[in-house]
Amino acid sequence: MEGRSVVKGTLYLLLTVIGIPGNLTIIATFIHIAYCEHKLLPADTIVSNLAIVNLLVVLVRCIPETTAAFGLKQLFDDYGCKIVIFIYRTTRSLSIWLTFLLSGFQCISLAPVTSTWSTVKRQAAKYLGAVLVFLWLLNMSLSTPAVLFSISSANNSTGNKHAVNLEYCFVKFPSQTVKLANGALQTSRDVIPIVLMVLASAFILLVLYRHRQQVKGIRSSNKNQGSTVETRAAKAVVTLVTLYVLFFGVDSTLWIYTLTVAKTMQTSLISDLRVFFSSLYASVSAIVIIFSNRKVHNKLKCALAKPEAMLSETVPSPI
């Protein structure tokens, strides 16, 4: 086994070990909250959907990449490859749109309390379910082109220069034009929410800066405590947006670079790096949410504290 394969498999295994329990923790937390409180706030609904999407990314991308790196490549038949690639492309794009949606709702929550903004807040919460359904359907429909050309790795397509080798599957495009058109479609679909989320983050940072200027010199603990939750949530959203923009930037730069590289080995290495960065957000975002989201963080602390409390109760006190 090559050293590069070992490194690749280890990195994807690390993403899997972090991403699966991390996203499951977030999902379980909001399921528990919804069960106990019989409702979820709009931001909580978006975060739970984001965790579900990122969990699917880890399952259909990081696990196959791990097994392929360690030598087990023929995991799926043609239909299996179509399903896996369809789920990956849909959920990866949804991850971008949901991050933008989260930043948009954070902008609305930070907006000044006026009659107009109050109406916007009510309408946004009212139609959130419809927006989520629309985003799922939109991204599912835009993920079908590459699925049509997906085949199993058992069907050796290394001779086709237009094929994308995922090791466990191939995406066999009929021509370079179709391959570039598909890449342009995917990139365009991702650029729109990224631009919007950058603008939303800029607005959030502006609001936080103005708020900091207004409360500067105020030492009332009550006033500062009231703004802590919103400030913490806003910073968490900005962190998520920054991470996605960074990873997407690296991914897109490497994709453009691969189009101009002639050496196969170098192209393969760059492609591995690109796929890694495109999957990184699914695991890293779970860590950010767990440590920055107050509800998830508190639920996790309580869950970890219960075994310690039970253990202390079972230990007999010294006489």
Short mmCIF file of C-alpha atoms in Angstrom, two decimals:
data_model
loop_
_atom_site.label_atom_id
_atom_site.label_comp_id
_atom_site.label_asym_id
_atom_site.label_seq_id
_atom_site.Cartn_x
_atom_site.Cartn_y
_atom_site.Cartn_z
CA MET A 1 0.00 0.00 0.00
CA GLU A 2 1.39 3.41 -0.99
CA GLY A 3 2.19 5.98 1.64
CA ARG A 4 -0.19 8.46 0.02
CA SER A 5 -3.06 5.97 0.30
CA VAL A 6 -2.34 5.44 3.98
CA VAL A 7 -2.32 9.19 4.64
CA LYS A 8 -5.49 9.65 2.60
CA GLY A 9 -7.29 6.80 4.36
CA THR A 10 -6.21 8.06 7.78
CA LEU A 11 -7.45 11.60 7.07
CA TYR A 12 -10.83 10.41 5.85
CA LEU A 13 -11.09 8.03 8.79
CA LEU A 14 -10.48 11.02 11.07
CA LEU A 15 -13.26 12.98 9.35
CA THR A 16 -15.56 9.98 9.75
CA VAL A 17 -14.74 9.54 13.44
CA ILE A 18 -15.41 13.24 14.06
CA GLY A 19 -18.31 13.77 11.66
CA ILE A 20 -20.62 10.87 12.50
CA PRO A 21 -20.80 11.24 16.32
CA GLY A 22 -20.63 15.04 16.07
CA ASN A 23 -23.59 15.40 13.73
CA LEU A 24 -25.52 12.62 15.49
CA THR A 25 -25.10 14.54 18.75
CA ILE A 26 -26.61 17.65 17.20
CA ILE A 27 -29.51 15.72 15.65
CA ALA A 28 -30.24 13.86 18.89
CA THR A 29 -30.18 17.12 20.86
CA PHE A 30 -32.80 18.81 18.71
CA ILE A 31 -34.95 15.68 18.55
CA HIS A 32 -34.96 15.70 22.36
CA ILE A 33 -35.78 19.43 22.44
CA ALA A 34 -38.60 18.99 19.92
CA TYR A 35 -39.99 16.07 21.95
CA CYS A 36 -39.85 17.94 25.27
CA GLU A 37 -40.89 21.40 24.08
CA HIS A 38 -43.07 20.30 21.11
CA LYS A 39 -41.43 22.88 18.86
CA LEU A 40 -38.14 24.11 17.45
CA LEU A 41 -37.07 27.67 16.84
CA PRO A 42 -36.32 28.53 13.17
CA ALA A 43 -32.56 28.63 13.79
CA ASP A 44 -32.72 25.26 15.56
CA THR A 45 -34.65 23.76 12.64
CA ILE A 46 -32.01 24.97 10.18
CA VAL A 47 -29.12 23.71 12.32
CA SER A 48 -30.75 20.28 12.69
CA ASN A 49 -31.24 20.07 8.91
CA LEU A 50 -27.63 21.13 8.42
CA ALA A 51 -26.48 18.35 10.75
CA ILE A 52 -28.56 15.77 8.86
CA VAL A 53 -27.11 16.92 5.54
CA ASN A 54 -23.54 16.89 6.85
CA LEU A 55 -24.04 13.44 8.36
CA LEU A 56 -25.11 12.15 4.94
CA VAL A 57 -22.03 13.76 3.36
CA VAL A 58 -19.80 11.89 5.80
CA LEU A 59 -21.63 8.59 5.24
CA VAL A 60 -21.62 8.64 1.42
CA ARG A 61 -18.26 10.34 0.89
CA CYS A 62 -15.83 9.94 3.76
CA ILE A 63 -16.57 6.25 4.44
CA PRO A 64 -16.20 5.14 0.77
CA GLU A 65 -13.04 7.26 0.43
CA THR A 66 -11.62 5.61 3.56
CA THR A 67 -12.32 2.06 2.39
CA ALA A 68 -11.05 2.80 -1.13
CA ALA A 69 -7.80 4.24 0.23
CA PHE A 70 -7.22 1.04 2.22
CA GLY A 71 -7.81 -1.16 -0.82
CA LEU A 72 -11.55 -1.96 -0.74
CA LYS A 73 -12.70 -0.15 -3.89
CA GLN A 74 -15.51 -2.19 -5.43
CA LEU A 75 -18.17 -1.27 -2.90
CA PHE A 76 -21.07 -0.47 -5.23
CA ASP A 77 -22.59 -1.64 -8.47
CA ASP A 78 -23.79 0.86 -11.08
CA TYR A 79 -27.04 1.59 -9.24
CA GLY A 80 -25.22 1.94 -5.94
CA CYS A 81 -22.83 4.46 -7.47
CA LYS A 82 -25.70 6.48 -8.88
CA ILE A 83 -27.42 6.60 -5.48
CA VAL A 84 -24.24 7.48 -3.56
CA ILE A 85 -23.17 10.24 -5.97
CA PHE A 86 -26.71 11.63 -6.12
CA ILE A 87 -26.90 11.83 -2.32
CA TYR A 88 -23.44 13.37 -2.07
CA ARG A 89 -24.01 16.07 -4.67
CA THR A 90 -27.41 16.93 -3.24
CA THR A 91 -26.31 17.10 0.39
CA ARG A 92 -23.06 18.92 -0.30
CA SER A 93 -24.93 21.68 -2.13
CA LEU A 94 -27.65 21.72 0.52
CA SER A 95 -24.96 22.25 3.14
CA ILE A 96 -24.06 25.51 1.42
CA TRP A 97 -27.67 26.67 1.06
CA LEU A 98 -28.52 25.81 4.68
CA THR A 99 -25.48 27.70 5.94
CA PHE A 100 -26.66 30.71 3.94
CA LEU A 101 -30.20 30.25 5.28
CA LEU A 102 -28.84 30.17 8.83
CA SER A 103 -26.90 33.39 8.24
CA GLY A 104 -30.00 34.99 6.73
CA PHE A 105 -32.13 34.14 9.76
CA GLN A 106 -29.40 35.45 12.01
CA CYS A 107 -29.51 38.75 10.11
CA ILE A 108 -33.26 38.94 10.64
CA SER A 109 -32.92 38.19 14.36
CA LEU A 110 -30.34 40.99 14.74
CA ALA A 111 -32.46 43.50 12.83
CA PRO A 112 -33.90 46.42 14.82
CA VAL A 113 -37.28 45.91 16.49
CA THR A 114 -39.66 47.77 14.18
CA SER A 115 -43.08 46.97 12.80
CA THR A 116 -41.60 46.13 9.39
CA TRP A 117 -38.89 43.81 10.73
CA SER A 118 -41.35 42.19 13.13
CA THR A 119 -43.51 41.27 10.14
CA VAL A 120 -40.48 39.93 8.29
CA LYS A 121 -39.52 37.79 11.29
CA ARG A 122 -43.01 36.30 11.54
CA GLN A 123 -43.20 35.59 7.81
CA ALA A 124 -39.72 34.06 7.75
CA ALA A 125 -40.61 31.68 10.56
CA LYS A 126 -43.97 30.88 8.96
CA TYR A 127 -42.57 29.91 5.55
CA LEU A 128 -39.36 28.23 6.76
CA GLY A 129 -40.77 24.74 6.14
CA ALA A 130 -41.72 25.62 2.57
CA VAL A 131 -38.26 27.11 1.96
CA LEU A 132 -36.55 23.96 3.23
CA VAL A 133 -38.70 21.74 0.99
CA PHE A 134 -37.93 23.99 -1.99
CA LEU A 135 -34.16 23.81 -1.34
CA TRP A 136 -34.26 20.03 -1.08
CA LEU A 137 -36.19 19.70 -4.36
CA LEU A 138 -34.02 22.27 -6.15
CA ASN A 139 -30.73 20.61 -5.23
CA MET A 140 -32.04 17.13 -5.94
CA SER A 141 -33.07 18.19 -9.45
CA LEU A 142 -29.71 19.85 -10.13
CA SER A 143 -27.80 16.76 -8.98
CA THR A 144 -29.18 14.42 -11.65
CA PRO A 145 -26.81 15.14 -14.62
CA ALA A 146 -23.69 13.55 -13.13
CA VAL A 147 -25.76 10.64 -11.84
CA LEU A 148 -26.66 9.68 -15.41
CA PHE A 149 -22.95 9.04 -16.12
CA SER A 150 -22.06 7.26 -12.85
CA ILE A 151 -20.89 3.64 -13.04
CA SER A 152 -19.21 1.11 -10.78
CA SER A 153 -15.43 0.92 -10.44
CA ALA A 154 -15.74 -2.68 -11.66
CA ASN A 155 -16.34 -1.18 -15.12
CA ASN A 156 -12.79 0.00 -15.76
CA SER A 157 -12.98 3.44 -17.36
CA THR A 158 -9.39 4.52 -16.97
CA GLY A 159 -9.09 4.73 -20.74
CA ASN A 160 -11.74 7.42 -20.93
CA LYS A 161 -9.99 10.77 -20.48
CA HIS A 162 -13.32 12.43 -19.69
CA ALA A 163 -14.06 10.13 -16.74
CA VAL A 164 -13.73 11.26 -13.12
CA ASN A 165 -12.16 8.47 -11.09
CA LEU A 166 -13.51 8.32 -7.52
CA GLU A 167 -11.77 4.93 -7.05
CA TYR A 168 -14.96 3.31 -5.74
CA CYS A 169 -17.03 4.76 -8.64
CA PHE A 170 -16.52 6.46 -12.00
CA VAL A 171 -18.34 9.43 -13.47
CA LYS A 172 -17.96 8.77 -17.19
CA PHE A 173 -18.77 11.93 -19.15
CA PRO A 174 -19.28 11.48 -22.91
CA SER A 175 -17.13 14.51 -23.79
CA GLN A 176 -14.98 17.24 -22.31
CA THR A 177 -17.70 19.77 -23.09
CA VAL A 178 -20.26 17.86 -21.04
CA LYS A 179 -17.73 17.48 -18.23
CA LEU A 180 -16.98 21.22 -18.14
CA ALA A 181 -20.67 22.12 -18.44
CA ASN A 182 -21.50 19.89 -15.48
CA GLY A 183 -18.68 21.45 -13.45
CA ALA A 184 -19.84 24.95 -14.37
CA LEU A 185 -23.42 24.08 -13.35
CA GLN A 186 -22.31 22.76 -9.97
CA THR A 187 -20.03 25.73 -9.35
CA SER A 188 -22.70 28.26 -10.33
CA ARG A 189 -25.21 26.58 -8.04
CA ASP A 190 -22.74 26.86 -5.15
CA VAL A 191 -21.47 30.39 -5.84
CA ILE A 192 -24.90 32.04 -5.46
CA PRO A 193 -25.50 31.04 -1.82
CA ILE A 194 -21.85 31.67 -0.96
CA VAL A 195 -22.05 35.26 -2.22
CA LEU A 196 -25.30 35.74 -0.31
CA MET A 197 -23.90 34.26 2.91
CA VAL A 198 -20.82 36.50 2.66
CA LEU A 199 -23.10 39.54 2.38
CA ALA A 200 -25.18 38.30 5.31
CA SER A 201 -22.04 37.78 7.39
CA ALA A 202 -20.84 41.27 6.55
CA PHE A 203 -24.18 42.62 7.81
CA ILE A 204 -23.88 40.55 10.99
CA LEU A 205 -20.37 41.85 11.65
CA LEU A 206 -21.55 45.41 11.04
CA VAL A 207 -24.41 44.99 13.53
CA LEU A 208 -22.08 43.47 16.10
CA TYR A 209 -19.61 46.32 15.65
CA ARG A 210 -22.32 48.94 16.11
CA HIS A 211 -23.67 47.11 19.12
CA ARG A 212 -20.21 47.01 20.66
CA GLN A 213 -19.80 50.73 20.11
CA GLN A 214 -23.16 51.41 21.74
CA VAL A 215 -22.55 49.34 24.84
CA LYS A 216 -18.96 50.46 25.28
CA GLY A 217 -18.65 51.99 28.71
CA ILE A 218 -21.90 50.44 29.95
CA ARG A 219 -21.11 48.25 32.92
CA SER A 220 -24.57 46.98 33.68
CA SER A 221 -24.29 43.19 33.89
CA ASN A 222 -27.98 42.76 33.04
CA LYS A 223 -27.71 44.58 29.73
CA ASN A 224 -24.56 42.78 28.77
CA GLN A 225 -26.05 39.42 29.69
CA GLY A 226 -29.07 40.06 27.50
CA SER A 227 -26.93 40.52 24.43
CA THR A 228 -24.59 37.59 25.10
CA VAL A 229 -26.80 34.90 23.53
CA GLU A 230 -27.40 36.81 20.30
CA THR A 231 -23.75 37.80 20.05
CA ARG A 232 -22.57 34.24 20.59
CA ALA A 233 -25.00 32.90 18.00
CA ALA A 234 -23.97 35.56 15.49
CA LYS A 235 -20.27 34.78 15.96
CA ALA A 236 -20.98 31.07 15.48
CA VAL A 237 -22.78 31.75 12.20
CA VAL A 238 -19.94 33.96 10.97
CA THR A 239 -17.47 31.20 11.88
CA LEU A 240 -19.44 28.61 9.90
CA VAL A 241 -19.64 30.94 6.89
CA THR A 242 -15.92 31.71 7.07
CA LEU A 243 -15.06 28.01 7.16
CA TYR A 244 -17.27 27.19 4.20
CA VAL A 245 -15.96 30.07 2.12
CA LEU A 246 -12.40 29.02 2.92
CA PHE A 247 -12.94 25.35 2.07
CA PHE A 248 -14.98 26.16 -1.03
CA GLY A 249 -12.28 28.58 -2.19
CA VAL A 250 -9.61 25.89 -1.92
CA ASP A 251 -11.89 23.34 -3.60
CA SER A 252 -12.69 25.65 -6.53
CA THR A 253 -9.08 26.74 -6.97
CA LEU A 254 -7.91 23.12 -7.13
CA TRP A 255 -10.71 22.23 -9.57
CA ILE A 256 -9.65 25.03 -11.94
CA TYR A 257 -6.04 23.96 -11.56
CA THR A 258 -6.79 20.35 -12.50
CA LEU A 259 -8.25 21.53 -15.80
CA THR A 260 -4.87 22.94 -16.83
CA VAL A 261 -2.58 20.15 -15.55
CA ALA A 262 -1.41 17.50 -17.96
CA LYS A 263 0.43 15.12 -15.60
CA THR A 264 -1.83 12.30 -14.45
CA MET A 265 -0.11 11.72 -11.08
CA GLN A 266 -0.20 15.40 -10.25
CA THR A 267 -3.84 15.64 -11.30
CA SER A 268 -4.70 12.66 -9.10
CA LEU A 269 -3.01 14.25 -6.08
CA ILE A 270 -4.77 17.58 -6.62
CA SER A 271 -8.10 15.78 -7.06
CA ASP A 272 -7.57 13.98 -3.75
CA LEU A 273 -6.92 17.30 -2.02
CA ARG A 274 -9.97 18.84 -3.65
CA VAL A 275 -12.29 16.04 -2.52
CA PHE A 276 -10.84 16.23 0.99
CA PHE A 277 -11.50 19.96 1.30
CA SER A 278 -14.99 19.56 -0.14
CA SER A 279 -15.76 17.02 2.62
CA LEU A 280 -13.99 18.82 5.46
CA TYR A 281 -16.86 21.16 6.35
CA ALA A 282 -19.24 18.28 7.09
CA SER A 283 -17.08 17.24 10.06
CA VAL A 284 -15.58 20.54 11.20
CA SER A 285 -18.94 22.34 11.29
CA ALA A 286 -20.25 19.78 13.80
CA ILE A 287 -17.46 20.73 16.22
CA VAL A 288 -18.21 24.44 15.79
CA ILE A 289 -21.93 23.91 16.40
CA ILE A 290 -21.40 21.72 19.47
CA PHE A 291 -19.14 24.25 21.17
CA SER A 292 -20.95 27.41 20.06
CA ASN A 293 -24.62 26.44 20.15
CA ARG A 294 -25.81 26.97 23.72
CA LYS A 295 -28.56 24.34 23.58
CA VAL A 296 -26.37 21.61 22.12
CA HIS A 297 -23.49 22.46 24.44
CA ASN A 298 -25.67 22.41 27.57
CA LYS A 299 -27.40 19.16 26.62
CA LEU A 300 -24.04 17.51 26.04
CA LYS A 301 -22.70 18.76 29.38
CA CYS A 302 -25.77 17.39 31.16
CA ALA A 303 -25.43 14.04 29.40
CA LEU A 304 -21.77 13.80 30.40
CA ALA A 305 -22.50 14.90 33.96
CA LYS A 306 -25.17 12.24 34.63
CA PRO A 307 -22.80 9.22 34.55
CA GLU A 308 -20.44 11.01 36.95
CA ALA A 309 -23.32 11.82 39.30
CA MET A 310 -24.56 8.22 39.21
CA LEU A 311 -21.04 6.97 39.85
CA SER A 312 -20.61 9.25 42.84
CA GLU A 313 -23.91 8.02 44.28
CA THR A 314 -22.85 4.38 44.03
CA VAL A 315 -19.52 4.97 45.79
CA PRO A 316 -19.98 4.46 49.56
CA SER A 317 -19.05 7.43 51.70
CA PRO A 318 -16.14 6.93 54.10
CA ILE A 319 -17.03 6.30 57.75
#
